[in-house]
Tab-separated table of C-alpha atoms (C1' of nucleotides) and ligand atoms in Angstrom:
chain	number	residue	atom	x	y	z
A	1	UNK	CA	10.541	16.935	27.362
A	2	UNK	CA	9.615	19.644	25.172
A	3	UNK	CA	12.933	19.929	23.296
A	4	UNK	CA	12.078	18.762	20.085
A	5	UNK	CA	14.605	17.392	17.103
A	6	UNK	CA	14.667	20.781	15.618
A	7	UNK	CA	16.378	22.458	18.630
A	8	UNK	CA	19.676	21.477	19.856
A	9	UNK	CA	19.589	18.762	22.039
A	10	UNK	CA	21.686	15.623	23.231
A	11	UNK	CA	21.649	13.923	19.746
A	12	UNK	CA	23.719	11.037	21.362
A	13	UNK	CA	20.397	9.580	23.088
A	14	UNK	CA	18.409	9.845	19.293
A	15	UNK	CA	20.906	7.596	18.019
A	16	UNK	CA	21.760	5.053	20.831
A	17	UNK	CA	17.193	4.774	21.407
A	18	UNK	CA	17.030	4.393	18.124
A	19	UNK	CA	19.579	1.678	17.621
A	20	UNK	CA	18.934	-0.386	20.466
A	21	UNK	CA	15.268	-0.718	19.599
A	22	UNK	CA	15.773	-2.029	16.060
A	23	UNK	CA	18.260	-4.444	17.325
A	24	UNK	CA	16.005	-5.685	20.126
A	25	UNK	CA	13.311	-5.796	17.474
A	26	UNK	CA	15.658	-8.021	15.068
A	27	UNK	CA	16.521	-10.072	17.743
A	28	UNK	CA	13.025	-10.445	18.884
A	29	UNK	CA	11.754	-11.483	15.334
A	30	UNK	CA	14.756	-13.036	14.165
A	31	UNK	CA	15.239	-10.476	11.342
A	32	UNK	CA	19.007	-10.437	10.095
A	33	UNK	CA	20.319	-6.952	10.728
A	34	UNK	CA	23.205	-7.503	8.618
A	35	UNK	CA	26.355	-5.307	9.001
A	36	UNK	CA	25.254	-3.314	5.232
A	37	UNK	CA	21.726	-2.613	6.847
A	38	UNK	CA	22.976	-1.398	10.195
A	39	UNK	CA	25.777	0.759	8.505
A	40	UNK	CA	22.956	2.237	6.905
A	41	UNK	CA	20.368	2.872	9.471
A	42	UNK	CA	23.949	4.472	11.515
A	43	UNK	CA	24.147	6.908	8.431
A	44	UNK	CA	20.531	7.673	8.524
A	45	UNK	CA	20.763	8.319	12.439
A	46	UNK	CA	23.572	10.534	12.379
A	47	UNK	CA	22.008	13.541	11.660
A	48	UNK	CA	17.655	14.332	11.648
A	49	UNK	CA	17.544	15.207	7.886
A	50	UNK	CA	16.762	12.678	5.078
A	51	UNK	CA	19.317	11.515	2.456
A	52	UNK	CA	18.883	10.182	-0.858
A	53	UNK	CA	19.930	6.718	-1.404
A	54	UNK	CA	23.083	7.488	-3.714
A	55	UNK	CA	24.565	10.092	-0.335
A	56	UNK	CA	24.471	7.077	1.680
A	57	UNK	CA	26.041	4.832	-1.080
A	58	UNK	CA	28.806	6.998	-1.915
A	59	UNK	CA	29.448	6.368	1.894
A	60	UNK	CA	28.825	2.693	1.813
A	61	UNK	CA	31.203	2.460	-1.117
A	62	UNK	CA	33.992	4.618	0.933
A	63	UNK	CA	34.112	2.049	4.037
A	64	UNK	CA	34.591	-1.208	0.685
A	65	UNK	CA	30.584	-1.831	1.839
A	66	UNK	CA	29.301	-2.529	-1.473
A	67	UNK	CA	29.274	0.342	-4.315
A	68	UNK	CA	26.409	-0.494	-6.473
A	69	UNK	CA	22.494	0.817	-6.119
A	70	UNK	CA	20.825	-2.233	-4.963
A	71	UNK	CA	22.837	-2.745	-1.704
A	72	UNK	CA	21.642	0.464	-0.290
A	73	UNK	CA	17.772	-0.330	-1.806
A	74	UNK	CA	18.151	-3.208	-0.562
A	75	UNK	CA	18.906	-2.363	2.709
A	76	UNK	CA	16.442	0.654	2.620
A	77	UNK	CA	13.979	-1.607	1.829
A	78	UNK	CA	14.830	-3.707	4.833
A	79	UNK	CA	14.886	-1.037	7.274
A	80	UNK	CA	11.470	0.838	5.511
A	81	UNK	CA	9.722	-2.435	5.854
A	82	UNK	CA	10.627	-2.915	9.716
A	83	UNK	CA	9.785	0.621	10.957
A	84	UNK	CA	13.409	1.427	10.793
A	85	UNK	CA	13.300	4.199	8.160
A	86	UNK	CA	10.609	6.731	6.457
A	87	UNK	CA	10.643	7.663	2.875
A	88	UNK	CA	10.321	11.366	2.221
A	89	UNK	CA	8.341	11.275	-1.013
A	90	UNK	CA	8.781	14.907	-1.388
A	91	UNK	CA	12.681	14.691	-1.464
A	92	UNK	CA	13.073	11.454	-2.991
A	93	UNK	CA	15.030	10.620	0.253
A	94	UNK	CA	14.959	8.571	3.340
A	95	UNK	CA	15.230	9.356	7.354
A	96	UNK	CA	15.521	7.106	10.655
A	97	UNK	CA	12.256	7.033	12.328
A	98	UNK	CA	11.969	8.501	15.642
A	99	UNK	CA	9.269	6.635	17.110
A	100	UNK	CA	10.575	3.220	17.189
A	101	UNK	CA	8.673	0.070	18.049
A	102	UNK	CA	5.150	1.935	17.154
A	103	UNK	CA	3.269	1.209	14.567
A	104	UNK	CA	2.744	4.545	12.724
A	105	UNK	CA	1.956	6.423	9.705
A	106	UNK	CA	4.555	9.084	10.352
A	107	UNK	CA	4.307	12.766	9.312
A	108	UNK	CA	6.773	14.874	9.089
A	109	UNK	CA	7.995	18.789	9.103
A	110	UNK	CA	10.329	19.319	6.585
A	111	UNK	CA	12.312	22.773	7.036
A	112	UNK	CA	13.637	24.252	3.829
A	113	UNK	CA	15.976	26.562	4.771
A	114	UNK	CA	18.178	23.535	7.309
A	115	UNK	CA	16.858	20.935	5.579
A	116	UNK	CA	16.168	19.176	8.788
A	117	UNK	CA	13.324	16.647	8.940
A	118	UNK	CA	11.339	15.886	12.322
A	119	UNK	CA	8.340	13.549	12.691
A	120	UNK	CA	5.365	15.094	14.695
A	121	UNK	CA	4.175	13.065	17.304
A	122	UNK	CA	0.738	11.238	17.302
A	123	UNK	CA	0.099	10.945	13.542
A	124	UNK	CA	-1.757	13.648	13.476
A	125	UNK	CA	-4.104	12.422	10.644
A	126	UNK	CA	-7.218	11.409	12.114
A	127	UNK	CA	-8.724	13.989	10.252
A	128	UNK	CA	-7.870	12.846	6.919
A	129	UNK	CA	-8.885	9.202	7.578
A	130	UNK	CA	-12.177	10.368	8.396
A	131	UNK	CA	-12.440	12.903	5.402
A	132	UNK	CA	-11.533	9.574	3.744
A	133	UNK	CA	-13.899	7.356	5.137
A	134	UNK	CA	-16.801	9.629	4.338
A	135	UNK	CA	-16.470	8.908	1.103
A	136	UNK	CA	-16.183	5.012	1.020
A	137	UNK	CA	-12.273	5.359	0.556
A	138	UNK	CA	-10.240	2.580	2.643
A	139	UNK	CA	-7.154	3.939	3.690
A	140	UNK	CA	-3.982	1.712	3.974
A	141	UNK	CA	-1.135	4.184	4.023
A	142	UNK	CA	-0.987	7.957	4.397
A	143	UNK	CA	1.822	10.423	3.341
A	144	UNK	CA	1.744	14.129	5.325
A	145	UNK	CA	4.595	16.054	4.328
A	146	UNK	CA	4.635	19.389	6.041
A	147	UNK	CA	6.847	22.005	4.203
A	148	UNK	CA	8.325	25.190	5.663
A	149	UNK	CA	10.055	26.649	8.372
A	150	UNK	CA	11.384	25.587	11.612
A	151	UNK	CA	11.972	27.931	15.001
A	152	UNK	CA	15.292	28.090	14.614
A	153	UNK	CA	15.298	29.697	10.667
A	154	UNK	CA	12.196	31.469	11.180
A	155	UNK	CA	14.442	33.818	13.444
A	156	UNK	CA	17.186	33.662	11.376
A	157	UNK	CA	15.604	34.728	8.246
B	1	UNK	CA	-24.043	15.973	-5.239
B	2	UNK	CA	-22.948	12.720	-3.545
B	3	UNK	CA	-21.429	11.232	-6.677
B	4	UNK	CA	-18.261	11.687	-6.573
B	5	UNK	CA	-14.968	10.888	-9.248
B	6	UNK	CA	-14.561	7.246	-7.975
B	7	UNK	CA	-18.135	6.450	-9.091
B	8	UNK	CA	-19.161	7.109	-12.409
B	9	UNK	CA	-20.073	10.178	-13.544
B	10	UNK	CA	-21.161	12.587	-16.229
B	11	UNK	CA	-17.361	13.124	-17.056
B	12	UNK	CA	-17.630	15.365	-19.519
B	13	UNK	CA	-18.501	18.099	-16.575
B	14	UNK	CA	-15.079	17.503	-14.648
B	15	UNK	CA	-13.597	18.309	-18.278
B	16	UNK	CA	-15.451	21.343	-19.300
B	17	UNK	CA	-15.823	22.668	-15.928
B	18	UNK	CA	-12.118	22.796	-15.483
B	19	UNK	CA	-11.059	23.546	-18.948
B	20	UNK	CA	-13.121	26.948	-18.910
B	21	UNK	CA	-11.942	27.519	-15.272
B	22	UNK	CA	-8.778	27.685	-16.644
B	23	UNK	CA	-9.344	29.423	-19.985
B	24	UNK	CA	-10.740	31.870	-17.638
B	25	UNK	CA	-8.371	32.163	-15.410
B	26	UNK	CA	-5.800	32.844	-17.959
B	27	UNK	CA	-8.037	35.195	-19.597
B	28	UNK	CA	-8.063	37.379	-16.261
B	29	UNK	CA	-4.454	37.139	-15.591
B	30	UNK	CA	-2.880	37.761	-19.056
B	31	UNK	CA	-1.328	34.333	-18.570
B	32	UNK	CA	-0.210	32.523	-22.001
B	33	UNK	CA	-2.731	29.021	-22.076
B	34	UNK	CA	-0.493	28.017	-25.172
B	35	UNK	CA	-1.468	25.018	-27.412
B	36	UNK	CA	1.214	22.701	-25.666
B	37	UNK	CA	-0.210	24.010	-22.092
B	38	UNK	CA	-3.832	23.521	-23.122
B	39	UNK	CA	-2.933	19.816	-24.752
B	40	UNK	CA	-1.060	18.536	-21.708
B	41	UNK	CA	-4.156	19.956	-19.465
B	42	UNK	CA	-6.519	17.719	-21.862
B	43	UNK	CA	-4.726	15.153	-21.264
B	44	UNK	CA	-4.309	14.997	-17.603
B	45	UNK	CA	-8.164	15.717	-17.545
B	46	UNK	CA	-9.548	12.545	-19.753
B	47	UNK	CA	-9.552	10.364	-16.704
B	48	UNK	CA	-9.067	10.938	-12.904
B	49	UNK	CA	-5.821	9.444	-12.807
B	50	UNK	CA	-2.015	10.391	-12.087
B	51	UNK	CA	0.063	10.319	-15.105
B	52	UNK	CA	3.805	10.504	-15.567
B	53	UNK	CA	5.864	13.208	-17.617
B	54	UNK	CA	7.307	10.788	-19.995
B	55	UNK	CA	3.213	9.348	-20.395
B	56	UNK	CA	2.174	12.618	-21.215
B	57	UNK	CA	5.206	13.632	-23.492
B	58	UNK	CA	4.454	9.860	-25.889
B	59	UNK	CA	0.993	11.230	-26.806
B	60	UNK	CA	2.465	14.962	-27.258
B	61	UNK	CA	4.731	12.950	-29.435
B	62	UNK	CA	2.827	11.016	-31.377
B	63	UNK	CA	0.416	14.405	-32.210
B	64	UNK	CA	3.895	16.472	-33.474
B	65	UNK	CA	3.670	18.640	-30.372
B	66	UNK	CA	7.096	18.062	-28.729
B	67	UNK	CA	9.093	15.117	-28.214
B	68	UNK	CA	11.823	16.168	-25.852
B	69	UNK	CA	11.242	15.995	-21.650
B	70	UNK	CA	11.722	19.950	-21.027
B	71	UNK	CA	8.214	20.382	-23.282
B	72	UNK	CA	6.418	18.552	-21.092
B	73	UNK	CA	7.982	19.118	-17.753
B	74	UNK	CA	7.420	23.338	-18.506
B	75	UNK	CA	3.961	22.471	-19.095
B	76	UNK	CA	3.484	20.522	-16.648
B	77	UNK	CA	5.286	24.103	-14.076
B	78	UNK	CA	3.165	26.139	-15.734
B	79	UNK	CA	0.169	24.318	-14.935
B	80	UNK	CA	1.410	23.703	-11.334
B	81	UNK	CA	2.424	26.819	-10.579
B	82	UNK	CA	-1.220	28.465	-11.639
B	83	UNK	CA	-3.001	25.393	-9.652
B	84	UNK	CA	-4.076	23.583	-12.762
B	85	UNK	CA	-2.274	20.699	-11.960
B	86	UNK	CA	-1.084	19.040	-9.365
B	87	UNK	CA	1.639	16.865	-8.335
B	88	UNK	CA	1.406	13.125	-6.796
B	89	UNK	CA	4.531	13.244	-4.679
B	90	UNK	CA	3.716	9.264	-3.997
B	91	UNK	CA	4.123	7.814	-7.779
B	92	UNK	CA	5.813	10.569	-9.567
B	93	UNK	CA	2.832	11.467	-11.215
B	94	UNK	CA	0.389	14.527	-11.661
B	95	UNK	CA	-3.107	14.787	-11.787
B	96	UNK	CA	-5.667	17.639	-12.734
B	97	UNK	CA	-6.957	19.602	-9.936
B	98	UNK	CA	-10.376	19.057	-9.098
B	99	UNK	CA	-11.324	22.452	-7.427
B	100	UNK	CA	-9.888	24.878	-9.764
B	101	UNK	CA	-9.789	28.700	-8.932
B	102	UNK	CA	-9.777	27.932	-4.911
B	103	UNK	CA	-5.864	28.226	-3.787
B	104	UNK	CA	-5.570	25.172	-1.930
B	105	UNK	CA	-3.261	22.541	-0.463
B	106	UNK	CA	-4.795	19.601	-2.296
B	107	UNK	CA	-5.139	16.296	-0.252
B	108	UNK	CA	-5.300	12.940	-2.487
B	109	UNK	CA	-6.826	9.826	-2.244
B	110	UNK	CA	-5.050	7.142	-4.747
B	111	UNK	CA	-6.654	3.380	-5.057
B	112	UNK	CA	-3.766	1.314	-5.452
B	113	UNK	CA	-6.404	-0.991	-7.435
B	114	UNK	CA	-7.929	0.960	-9.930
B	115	UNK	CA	-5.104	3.702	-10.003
B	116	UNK	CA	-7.362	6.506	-9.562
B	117	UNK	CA	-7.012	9.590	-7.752
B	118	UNK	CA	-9.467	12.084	-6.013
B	119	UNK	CA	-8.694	14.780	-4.781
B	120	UNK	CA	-10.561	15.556	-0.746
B	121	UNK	CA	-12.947	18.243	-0.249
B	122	UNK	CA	-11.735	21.289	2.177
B	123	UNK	CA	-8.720	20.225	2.632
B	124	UNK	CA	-8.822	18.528	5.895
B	125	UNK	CA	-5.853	19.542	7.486
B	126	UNK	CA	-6.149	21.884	10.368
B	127	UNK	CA	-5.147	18.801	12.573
B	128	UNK	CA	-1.408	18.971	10.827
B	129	UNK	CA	-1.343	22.633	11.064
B	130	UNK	CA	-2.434	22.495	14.508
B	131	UNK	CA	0.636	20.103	15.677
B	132	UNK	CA	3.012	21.753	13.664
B	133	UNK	CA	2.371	25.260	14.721
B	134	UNK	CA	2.306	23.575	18.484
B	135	UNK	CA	5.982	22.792	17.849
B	136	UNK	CA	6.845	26.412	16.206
B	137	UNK	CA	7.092	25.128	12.540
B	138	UNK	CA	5.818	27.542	10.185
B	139	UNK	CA	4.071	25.123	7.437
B	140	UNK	CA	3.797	26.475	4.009
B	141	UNK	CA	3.141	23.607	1.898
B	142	UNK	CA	1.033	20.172	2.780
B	143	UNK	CA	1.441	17.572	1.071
B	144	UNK	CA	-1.088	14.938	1.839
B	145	UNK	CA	-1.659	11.436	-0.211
B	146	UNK	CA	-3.632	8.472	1.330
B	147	UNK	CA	-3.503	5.054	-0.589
B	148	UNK	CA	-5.720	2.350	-0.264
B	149	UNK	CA	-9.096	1.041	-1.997
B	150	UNK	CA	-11.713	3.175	-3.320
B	151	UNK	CA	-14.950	1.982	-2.820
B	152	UNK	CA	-15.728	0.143	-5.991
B	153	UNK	CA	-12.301	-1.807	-6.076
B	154	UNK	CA	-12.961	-2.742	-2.580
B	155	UNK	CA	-16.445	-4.429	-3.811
B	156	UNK	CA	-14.867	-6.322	-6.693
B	157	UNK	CA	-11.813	-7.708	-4.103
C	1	DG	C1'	26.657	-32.752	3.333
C	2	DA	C1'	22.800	-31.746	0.379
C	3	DG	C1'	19.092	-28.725	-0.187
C	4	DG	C1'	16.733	-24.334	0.283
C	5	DG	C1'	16.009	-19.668	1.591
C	6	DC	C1'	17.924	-15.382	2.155
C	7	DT	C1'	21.662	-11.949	1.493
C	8	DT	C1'	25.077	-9.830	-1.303
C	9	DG	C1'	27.697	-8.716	-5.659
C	10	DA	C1'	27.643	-7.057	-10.209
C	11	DT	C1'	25.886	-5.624	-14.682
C	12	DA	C1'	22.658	-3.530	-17.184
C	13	DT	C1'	18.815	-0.809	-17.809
C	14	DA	C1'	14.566	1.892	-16.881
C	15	DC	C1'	12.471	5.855	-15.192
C	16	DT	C1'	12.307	10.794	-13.645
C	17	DA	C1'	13.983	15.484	-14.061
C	18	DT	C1'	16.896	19.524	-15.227
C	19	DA	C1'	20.774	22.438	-17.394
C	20	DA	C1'	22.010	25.090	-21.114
C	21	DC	C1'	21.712	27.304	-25.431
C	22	DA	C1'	19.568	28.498	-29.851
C	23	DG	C1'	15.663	30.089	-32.403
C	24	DT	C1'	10.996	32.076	-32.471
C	25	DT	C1'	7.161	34.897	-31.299
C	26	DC	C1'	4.910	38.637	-29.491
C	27	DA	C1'	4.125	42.853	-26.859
C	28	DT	C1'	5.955	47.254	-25.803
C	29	DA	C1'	8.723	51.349	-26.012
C	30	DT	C1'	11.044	54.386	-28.485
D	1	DA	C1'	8.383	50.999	-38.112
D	2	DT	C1'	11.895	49.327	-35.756
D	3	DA	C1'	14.447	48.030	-31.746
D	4	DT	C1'	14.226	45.797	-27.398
D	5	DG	C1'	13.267	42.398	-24.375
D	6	DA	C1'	10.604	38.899	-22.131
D	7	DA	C1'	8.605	34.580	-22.558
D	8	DC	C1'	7.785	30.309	-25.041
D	9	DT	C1'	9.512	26.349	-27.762
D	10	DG	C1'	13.010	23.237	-29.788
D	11	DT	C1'	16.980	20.482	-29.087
D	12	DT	C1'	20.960	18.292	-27.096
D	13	DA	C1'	23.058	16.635	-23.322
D	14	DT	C1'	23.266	15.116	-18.728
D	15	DA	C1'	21.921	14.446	-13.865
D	16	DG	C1'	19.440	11.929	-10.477
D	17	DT	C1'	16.472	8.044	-8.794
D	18	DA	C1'	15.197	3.167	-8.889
D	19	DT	C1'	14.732	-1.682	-10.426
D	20	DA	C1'	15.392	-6.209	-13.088
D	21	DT	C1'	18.241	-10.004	-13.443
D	22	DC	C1'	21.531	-13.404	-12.746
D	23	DA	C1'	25.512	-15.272	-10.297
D	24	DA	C1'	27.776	-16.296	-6.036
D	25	DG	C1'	28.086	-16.841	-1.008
D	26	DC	C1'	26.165	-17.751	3.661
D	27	DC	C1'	23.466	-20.014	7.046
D	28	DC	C1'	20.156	-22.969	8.800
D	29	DT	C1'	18.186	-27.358	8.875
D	30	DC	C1'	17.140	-31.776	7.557
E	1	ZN	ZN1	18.611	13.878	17.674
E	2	ZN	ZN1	8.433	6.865	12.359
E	3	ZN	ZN1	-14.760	13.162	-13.894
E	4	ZN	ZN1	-6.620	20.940	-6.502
DNA sequence: GAGGGCTTGATATACTATAACAGTTCATAT
DNA sequence: ATATGAACTGTTATAGTATATCAAGCCCTC
């Protein structure tokens, strides 16, 4: 399967894997995946690039889902703290994870020219941990935020 | 040299070393190290911590260099953009780089504890390179932040 | 059916960052 | 020496991101 999220490819499957684990998950840890949370997590699916919390309100607020900030933090903070959703620190914005059900530190390729955002595989940060380590430093979280350009615009440019 | 900045240290060094790394650097490069530029550099360098914009700007304040945000935020893209300073994606915050003169992607190491930051030797990662080029991405920026407990803080738990 | 925990609604506010324009300074070219 | 222009600073206004707080509703259970 080496088409990847940056290519073209049958986004249909992203979103139905994607939603099917986190309700399994819910129902499997009785977690309330209320109709504002999975509206959200939808939005987030629909497309691989990251939005900032106030694009997927003016949405909510569209469909009478609640118009105010903290019902879309709220429900970002729901879905972040399950696995559900990433934070892209670098864009002050927020994607569906790909990797569902893992237990990851996710890293992710950010293109700049489509704007779309794709999480490598594998958490490639082994490295860094041990960099860390080396030095006494207990890691709990790690952010690796790759920058640049992906196949597609690289031709294009 | 195992002492590194979570330990203490003969601080004075970090400050010194990096001030005339930069006075030099300017010096070489015609670039204008104004009073403002210089100040907000100071600042960032008295500890080994993140700081935010509107930190920074208070004590510009309070010394009649600037009140308003734009003072401190051109400093602050000044300083970035000639590898001065850097930016802590994670808490909105920037820090003085620790290996001035060597273009780098800087790597972090926050304690969510003490609040420090330390920045990693060499850069340590080929392994994110490595699986992005793998997929065809063309990385140009890295941004890497781990968070956890630096070894004193993890002592004194 | 009363209590308690969690979710949502709503208001207000805090925090972070940039746009735009005016005034100054300083180096360079005529 | 003066004009020109680029770059820096000052200032006002505004955009964008995130949270605190309190009130109201829902659901589970005891
Ligand atoms: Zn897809
Ligand atoms: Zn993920
Ligand atoms: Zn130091
Ligand atoms: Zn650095």
């Amino acid at each position: 399967m080496p088409s990847h999220e940056f290519q073209s490819h049958d986004h249909s499957h992203c979103v139905s894997d994607a939603m099917n684990a986190a309700l399994l998950h819910c129902e499997k840890n009785s977690l309330k995946f209320t109709p504002v949370r999975q509206r959200v997590f939808e939005i987030l699916l629909s497309e691989h690039k990251a939005m900032g919390a106030y694009d997927i309100l003016e949405i909510l607020a569209k469909e009478g889902m609640g118009s105010q900030p903290p019902v879309v933090y709220r429900a970002l903070d729901f879905l972040g703290t399950h696995g559900f959703v990433h934070k892209i620190e670098k864009l002050n914005a927020f994607v569906a994870c790909e990797h569902p059900g893992s237990d990851h530190d996710p890293a992710f390729m950010i293109c700049r020219s489509c704007t779309k955002v794709v999480e490598m595989e594998g958490s490639p940060n082994s490295e860094i941990s041990t960099a860390a380590k080396s030095m006494g430093f207990e890691v709990e979280a790690i952010v690796v935020e790759a920058e640049g350009l992906c196949p597609t615009c690289q031709d294009t440019e």
